[in-house]
């Protein structure tokens, strides 16, 4: 089989690897039909994390079940499935909540060195009954890929922002997850979503999704747009020191900051006194992917939550190096890339 390796900053190689085998009696092997590049894959590409000799990457993928272990009950060979990007044991109290982050064995992420990469022609999937979702009839590959991570992340980030009906929400960072957060916030009852990104074309995409574009210094612009009060909730889909500062600065007193971006490894100097005196709730969330499916699948199927306009490019898996280079430009033209094995 083939899989995509990142071997150093900017170094992407499509390499031969042994065919995967069923990982234990509850596992399955999935033949990949489509996979995607995520913003968090770019931490490896940008060199934010030391990769040693390199790792197989990718955690967003869908495909066809090729083989199942003897204890798999819910899936058969030939089923079309998508996979949650984060995996749990599937058997503990934590996994029973649908949030693998709570798994007592610790969550594992595909393509992070813990599990095989999903940017491949085939992937071994542990605890398949927990980990896989049959792709609903009529759902296209783009929507299904967004249910592996990005839409679940945006949706969960909006839920954890405690958006009051009719409230005003700021979304910082308008990549794929940020756009999903914009749409989720509106679906969850926000009256206004103020969309912040340095790239004008990305703000335009958010406006197409129902947001208002905010330009210039974030805190000042949000205060001006809210009559000096600040936003009821801020969703930070970037999570750099600068966006965390902005989030805490433009949320109203008593409001919520919901962080779904991936910060680097350096500690963040939290302005604790100001956060206390302004009664700000600060939440940080990796997506409870499995738990979101029950809510998101009907919303997507019935057109209440759009999934179009997020994928902008498609490449052959063999051209992964070109695809990564395109994503690395972080332009308005290239938002999210689908790879086809
Ligand atoms: Zn992802
Ligand atoms: Zn578990």
Short mmCIF file of C-alpha atoms and ligand atoms in Angstrom, two decimals:
data_model
loop_
_atom_site.label_atom_id
_atom_site.label_comp_id
_atom_site.label_asym_id
_atom_site.label_seq_id
_atom_site.Cartn_x
_atom_site.Cartn_y
_atom_site.Cartn_z
CA UNK A 1 0.00 0.00 0.00
CA UNK A 2 0.96 3.67 -0.19
CA UNK A 3 0.94 6.24 2.58
CA UNK A 4 1.93 9.89 2.93
CA UNK A 5 4.95 10.52 5.15
CA UNK A 6 6.09 13.87 6.50
CA UNK A 7 9.80 13.50 7.09
CA UNK A 8 10.73 17.03 8.10
CA UNK A 9 9.63 20.63 7.59
CA UNK A 10 8.11 20.83 4.10
CA UNK A 11 9.20 17.28 3.27
CA UNK A 12 6.33 15.12 2.04
CA UNK A 13 6.85 11.73 0.47
CA UNK A 14 4.38 9.12 -0.75
CA UNK A 15 5.96 5.85 0.35
CA UNK A 16 5.34 2.13 -0.01
CA UNK A 17 4.39 0.33 3.22
CA UNK A 18 3.28 -3.21 4.09
CA UNK A 19 -0.45 -3.92 3.63
CA UNK A 20 -2.29 -3.29 6.92
CA UNK A 21 -3.69 -6.22 8.89
CA UNK A 22 -6.74 -6.27 11.19
CA UNK A 23 -5.59 -4.69 14.50
CA UNK A 24 -7.07 -7.16 16.97
CA UNK A 25 -10.41 -8.98 17.05
CA UNK A 26 -12.45 -5.73 17.19
CA UNK A 27 -10.53 -4.00 14.43
CA UNK A 28 -11.02 -3.54 10.71
CA UNK A 29 -9.07 -2.59 7.62
CA UNK A 30 -10.52 0.22 5.53
CA UNK A 31 -9.62 0.77 1.90
CA UNK A 32 -9.42 4.56 1.57
CA UNK A 33 -11.60 6.25 -1.08
CA UNK A 34 -10.97 9.86 0.00
CA UNK A 35 -8.85 11.63 2.59
CA UNK A 36 -8.14 15.25 3.49
CA UNK A 37 -5.40 17.55 4.72
CA UNK A 38 -6.22 19.24 8.03
CA UNK A 39 -4.83 22.38 9.62
CA UNK A 40 -3.36 20.23 12.36
CA UNK A 41 -1.38 18.19 9.79
CA UNK A 42 0.34 21.48 9.00
CA UNK A 43 1.99 21.52 12.43
CA UNK A 44 4.02 18.55 11.21
CA UNK A 45 4.62 20.13 7.80
CA UNK A 46 5.65 23.48 9.30
CA UNK A 47 8.08 21.78 11.66
CA UNK A 48 6.34 22.84 14.90
CA UNK A 49 6.78 19.30 16.19
CA UNK A 50 9.92 17.15 16.00
CA UNK A 51 9.11 14.16 13.81
CA UNK A 52 12.27 12.12 14.28
CA UNK A 53 12.56 9.95 11.19
CA UNK A 54 9.13 11.08 9.98
CA UNK A 55 5.60 9.80 10.50
CA UNK A 56 2.69 8.65 8.34
CA UNK A 57 0.10 11.44 8.50
CA UNK A 58 -3.60 12.10 8.01
CA UNK A 59 -6.56 11.60 10.32
CA UNK A 60 -9.49 12.46 8.07
CA UNK A 61 -10.47 9.59 5.79
CA UNK A 62 -13.35 7.52 4.48
CA UNK A 63 -13.54 4.36 2.47
CA UNK A 64 -14.77 0.81 2.14
CA UNK A 65 -14.41 -1.93 4.76
CA UNK A 66 -11.95 -4.46 3.38
CA UNK A 67 -11.65 -6.85 6.32
CA UNK A 68 -13.09 -7.14 9.84
CA UNK A 69 -11.99 -8.94 13.00
CA UNK A 70 -14.20 -11.69 14.50
CA UNK A 71 -15.63 -9.41 17.23
CA UNK A 72 -16.82 -6.62 14.91
CA UNK A 73 -20.63 -6.62 15.04
CA UNK A 74 -21.82 -3.47 13.31
CA UNK A 75 -19.85 -3.54 10.05
CA UNK A 76 -19.24 -5.91 7.18
CA UNK A 77 -16.85 -6.11 4.29
CA UNK A 78 -18.01 -3.68 1.61
CA UNK A 79 -19.63 -1.12 3.93
CA UNK A 80 -18.88 2.54 3.08
CA UNK A 81 -17.61 4.16 6.25
CA UNK A 82 -16.01 7.27 7.67
CA UNK A 83 -13.73 7.24 10.69
CA UNK A 84 -13.48 9.59 13.64
CA UNK A 85 -10.06 11.24 13.61
CA UNK A 86 -9.61 10.55 17.32
CA UNK A 87 -9.82 6.96 18.53
CA UNK A 88 -10.65 5.45 21.90
CA UNK A 89 -10.78 1.89 23.22
CA UNK A 90 -14.53 1.91 22.63
CA UNK A 91 -15.24 -0.07 25.79
CA UNK A 92 -14.71 2.25 28.78
CA UNK A 93 -16.99 4.73 30.56
CA UNK A 94 -15.22 7.62 28.84
CA UNK A 95 -15.78 6.21 25.37
CA UNK A 96 -19.42 5.51 26.32
CA UNK A 97 -19.91 9.30 26.40
CA UNK A 98 -18.93 9.43 22.73
CA UNK A 99 -15.88 11.52 23.58
CA UNK A 100 -12.68 9.52 23.03
CA UNK A 101 -10.70 12.23 24.80
CA UNK A 102 -12.17 10.78 27.99
CA UNK A 103 -10.97 7.25 27.14
CA UNK A 104 -9.29 5.74 30.21
CA UNK A 105 -6.58 4.33 27.96
CA UNK A 106 -5.99 7.83 26.57
CA UNK A 107 -7.16 9.05 23.16
CA UNK A 108 -5.16 8.23 20.08
CA UNK A 109 -5.12 10.23 16.87
CA UNK A 110 -4.59 8.75 13.40
CA UNK A 111 -1.50 10.00 11.63
CA UNK A 112 0.16 11.49 14.71
CA UNK A 113 2.61 8.70 15.41
CA UNK A 114 0.07 6.92 17.66
CA UNK A 115 -1.99 5.23 14.91
CA UNK A 116 -1.41 4.73 11.17
CA UNK A 117 -1.95 7.68 8.86
CA UNK A 118 -5.22 8.14 7.02
CA UNK A 119 -3.58 9.70 3.96
CA UNK A 120 -3.01 6.22 2.59
CA UNK A 121 -4.56 3.63 0.32
CA UNK A 122 -5.58 1.47 3.31
CA UNK A 123 -5.74 1.94 7.09
CA UNK A 124 -5.98 -0.42 10.07
CA UNK A 125 -8.75 0.85 12.38
CA UNK A 126 -8.95 -0.41 15.99
CA UNK A 127 -12.28 -0.80 17.86
CA UNK A 128 -14.18 -0.53 14.59
CA UNK A 129 -17.67 -0.74 16.12
CA UNK A 130 -16.88 2.46 18.06
CA UNK A 131 -14.66 4.15 15.54
CA UNK A 132 -16.58 3.91 12.28
CA UNK A 133 -19.79 5.46 11.01
CA UNK A 134 -21.64 4.05 8.00
CA UNK A 135 -21.81 6.88 5.46
CA UNK A 136 -25.46 7.93 5.28
CA UNK A 137 -27.25 7.47 1.95
CA UNK A 138 -26.85 10.44 -0.34
CA UNK A 139 -24.05 12.09 1.64
CA UNK A 140 -21.19 13.27 -0.56
CA UNK A 141 -17.51 12.67 0.21
CA UNK A 142 -16.87 16.28 1.22
CA UNK A 143 -19.59 16.25 3.87
CA UNK A 144 -18.52 12.82 5.09
CA UNK A 145 -14.89 13.93 5.40
CA UNK A 146 -15.96 16.98 7.41
CA UNK A 147 -17.68 14.60 9.86
CA UNK A 148 -14.33 12.95 10.63
CA UNK A 149 -13.04 16.12 12.33
CA UNK A 150 -13.56 19.70 11.11
CA UNK A 151 -17.35 20.00 11.30
CA UNK A 152 -17.42 18.08 14.59
CA UNK A 153 -14.76 20.43 15.96
CA UNK A 154 -16.53 23.60 14.84
CA UNK A 155 -19.85 22.29 16.14
CA UNK A 156 -18.46 21.25 19.53
CA UNK A 157 -16.58 24.54 19.82
CA UNK A 158 -19.82 26.44 19.27
CA UNK A 159 -21.68 24.26 21.78
CA UNK A 160 -19.02 24.89 24.39
CA UNK A 161 -19.24 28.64 23.72
CA UNK A 162 -22.66 28.71 25.47
CA UNK A 163 -24.18 30.86 22.72
CA UNK A 164 -27.36 32.51 23.99
CA UNK A 165 -30.22 32.57 21.46
CA UNK A 166 -29.87 35.85 19.61
CA UNK A 167 -26.32 36.28 20.87
CA UNK A 168 -23.27 37.72 19.17
CA UNK A 169 -20.34 35.39 18.52
CA UNK A 170 -16.83 36.16 17.29
CA UNK A 171 -14.98 33.49 15.30
CA UNK A 172 -11.22 33.97 15.12
CA UNK A 173 -9.56 32.22 12.17
CA UNK A 174 -11.51 31.32 9.04
CA UNK A 175 -9.91 28.14 7.77
CA UNK A 176 -12.05 25.05 7.36
CA UNK A 177 -12.69 24.67 11.10
CA UNK A 178 -13.41 28.37 11.52
CA UNK A 179 -15.94 28.28 8.68
CA UNK A 180 -17.56 25.22 10.25
CA UNK A 181 -17.70 27.17 13.54
CA UNK A 182 -19.38 30.13 11.81
CA UNK A 183 -22.06 27.89 10.35
CA UNK A 184 -22.47 25.97 13.61
CA UNK A 185 -22.85 29.15 15.69
CA UNK A 186 -25.63 30.36 13.39
CA UNK A 187 -27.32 26.94 13.46
CA UNK A 188 -27.17 27.04 17.27
CA UNK A 189 -29.02 30.35 17.50
CA UNK A 190 -26.48 33.15 17.18
CA UNK A 191 -27.99 36.28 15.67
CA UNK A 192 -24.62 37.68 14.61
CA UNK A 193 -21.29 36.06 13.88
CA UNK A 194 -18.36 38.44 13.55
CA UNK A 195 -15.70 36.76 11.44
CA UNK A 196 -12.00 37.59 11.89
CA UNK A 197 -9.11 36.55 9.63
CA UNK A 198 -6.19 38.48 8.12
CA UNK A 199 -7.01 37.12 4.64
CA UNK A 200 -9.80 39.14 3.00
CA UNK A 201 -10.91 36.28 0.76
CA UNK A 202 -11.41 34.06 3.79
CA UNK A 203 -13.57 36.73 5.40
CA UNK A 204 -15.60 36.82 2.18
CA UNK A 205 -16.21 33.08 2.47
CA UNK A 206 -17.47 33.58 6.02
CA UNK A 207 -19.80 36.34 4.82
CA UNK A 208 -21.16 33.86 2.25
CA UNK A 209 -21.93 31.61 5.23
CA UNK A 210 -23.90 34.34 7.00
CA UNK A 211 -21.21 36.11 9.05
CA UNK A 212 -20.21 39.79 9.19
CA UNK A 213 -16.57 40.45 8.31
CA UNK A 214 -14.43 42.23 10.89
CA UNK A 215 -11.31 43.99 9.72
CA UNK A 216 -8.61 45.84 11.62
CA UNK A 217 -7.56 45.37 15.28
CA UNK A 218 -9.89 42.66 16.60
CA UNK A 219 -10.69 43.94 20.09
CA UNK A 220 -11.43 47.49 18.97
CA UNK A 221 -13.48 46.33 15.99
CA UNK A 222 -15.58 43.92 18.05
CA UNK A 223 -16.19 46.48 20.79
CA UNK A 224 -17.29 48.96 18.16
CA UNK A 225 -19.60 46.41 16.53
CA UNK A 226 -21.20 45.56 19.88
CA UNK A 227 -21.74 49.04 21.28
CA UNK A 228 -18.72 48.71 23.59
CA UNK A 229 -20.09 45.64 25.35
CA UNK A 230 -18.09 42.84 23.74
CA UNK A 231 -19.31 39.55 22.28
CA UNK A 232 -21.33 36.98 24.22
CA UNK A 233 -18.95 34.28 23.06
CA UNK A 234 -15.66 33.98 21.17
CA UNK A 235 -14.57 30.85 19.33
CA UNK A 236 -10.81 30.79 18.79
CA UNK A 237 -10.03 28.51 15.86
CA UNK A 238 -6.37 29.57 15.75
CA UNK A 239 -5.08 29.54 19.36
CA UNK A 240 -1.94 31.58 19.13
CA UNK A 241 -1.04 33.89 22.02
CA UNK A 242 -2.31 36.80 19.92
CA UNK A 243 -5.73 35.26 19.23
CA UNK A 244 -6.15 34.13 22.84
CA UNK A 245 -5.36 37.70 23.92
CA UNK A 246 -7.91 39.01 21.43
CA UNK A 247 -10.54 36.49 22.55
CA UNK A 248 -10.20 37.46 26.21
CA UNK A 249 -10.20 41.11 25.22
CA UNK A 250 -13.34 41.13 23.08
CA UNK A 251 -15.61 38.78 25.03
CA UNK A 252 -18.12 40.58 27.25
CA UNK A 253 -18.00 40.29 31.03
CA UNK A 254 -19.61 36.97 31.96
CA UNK A 255 -19.08 35.61 28.45
CA UNK A 256 -17.38 32.47 27.20
CA UNK A 257 -14.18 31.90 25.24
CA UNK A 258 -14.16 28.53 23.49
CA UNK A 259 -10.79 27.48 22.09
CA UNK A 260 -10.64 24.83 19.36
CA UNK A 261 -7.37 25.83 17.68
CA UNK A 262 -4.19 23.91 18.40
CA UNK A 263 -1.70 26.01 20.37
CA UNK A 264 2.01 25.34 20.11
CA UNK A 265 3.95 23.70 22.93
CA UNK A 266 4.89 26.98 24.67
CA UNK A 267 2.88 28.02 27.75
CA UNK A 268 0.38 30.85 27.33
CA UNK A 269 0.56 33.74 29.84
CA UNK A 270 -3.10 33.85 30.93
CA UNK A 271 -4.21 37.25 32.26
CA UNK A 272 -5.79 35.50 35.23
CA UNK A 273 -6.80 38.54 37.27
CA UNK A 274 -8.66 40.17 34.38
CA UNK A 275 -10.29 36.85 33.48
CA UNK A 276 -11.45 36.42 37.09
CA UNK A 277 -12.80 39.95 37.56
CA UNK A 278 -14.67 39.77 34.26
CA UNK A 279 -16.13 36.32 35.13
CA UNK A 280 -15.01 34.80 31.85
CA UNK A 281 -15.51 31.12 31.19
CA UNK A 282 -12.57 29.68 29.25
CA UNK A 283 -13.02 26.30 27.59
CA UNK A 284 -10.69 24.26 25.41
CA UNK A 285 -12.04 21.46 23.32
CA UNK A 286 -10.84 18.75 21.01
CA UNK A 287 -13.84 17.40 19.17
CA UNK A 288 -15.90 14.67 20.77
CA UNK A 289 -16.30 13.46 17.19
CA UNK A 290 -18.41 10.36 17.80
CA UNK A 291 -20.88 12.23 20.00
CA UNK A 292 -21.49 14.90 17.36
CA UNK A 293 -22.60 12.46 14.65
CA UNK A 294 -26.11 11.98 16.03
CA UNK A 295 -26.67 15.73 15.83
CA UNK A 296 -24.73 16.58 12.70
CA UNK A 297 -25.84 13.82 10.32
CA UNK A 298 -29.53 14.89 10.27
CA UNK A 299 -28.60 18.59 10.18
CA UNK A 300 -26.38 18.00 7.16
CA UNK A 301 -28.80 15.61 5.45
CA UNK A 302 -31.69 18.05 5.76
CA UNK A 303 -29.69 21.06 4.65
CA UNK A 304 -29.70 22.88 8.01
CA UNK A 305 -25.92 22.90 8.10
CA UNK A 306 -24.07 23.49 4.83
CA UNK A 307 -20.90 21.61 4.00
CA UNK A 308 -20.28 23.11 0.56
CA UNK A 309 -17.60 25.67 -0.23
CA UNK A 310 -15.04 24.35 2.27
CA UNK A 311 -13.15 21.93 0.03
CA UNK A 312 -11.59 23.91 -2.78
CA UNK A 313 -9.06 21.49 -4.31
CA UNK A 314 -8.68 17.83 -5.14
CA UNK A 315 -5.37 16.06 -5.83
CA UNK A 316 -4.32 12.48 -6.38
CA UNK A 317 -2.78 10.97 -3.24
CA UNK A 318 0.41 10.48 -5.27
CA UNK A 319 0.62 14.28 -5.57
CA UNK A 320 0.45 14.86 -1.82
CA UNK A 321 3.61 16.99 -1.83
CA UNK A 322 1.99 19.45 -4.25
CA UNK A 323 -1.20 19.40 -2.20
CA UNK A 324 0.62 20.23 1.05
CA UNK A 325 2.48 23.07 -0.63
CA UNK A 326 -0.85 24.49 -1.81
CA UNK A 327 -2.36 24.32 1.70
CA UNK A 328 0.77 25.88 3.20
CA UNK A 329 0.10 29.13 1.32
CA UNK A 330 -3.00 29.64 3.50
CA UNK A 331 -4.67 31.62 0.75
CA UNK A 332 -8.35 32.33 0.28
CA UNK A 333 -8.28 30.21 -2.88
CA UNK A 334 -7.03 27.02 -1.22
CA UNK A 335 -9.09 26.32 1.88
CA UNK A 336 -9.15 22.55 2.13
CA UNK A 337 -7.78 19.77 -0.02
CA UNK A 338 -9.22 16.36 -0.77
CA UNK A 339 -6.77 13.59 -1.71
CA UNK A 340 -7.94 10.70 -3.85
CA UNK A 341 -5.92 7.44 -3.65
ZN1 LIG B 1 -8.28 17.28 11.19
ZN1 LIG B 2 -12.07 4.08 26.08
#
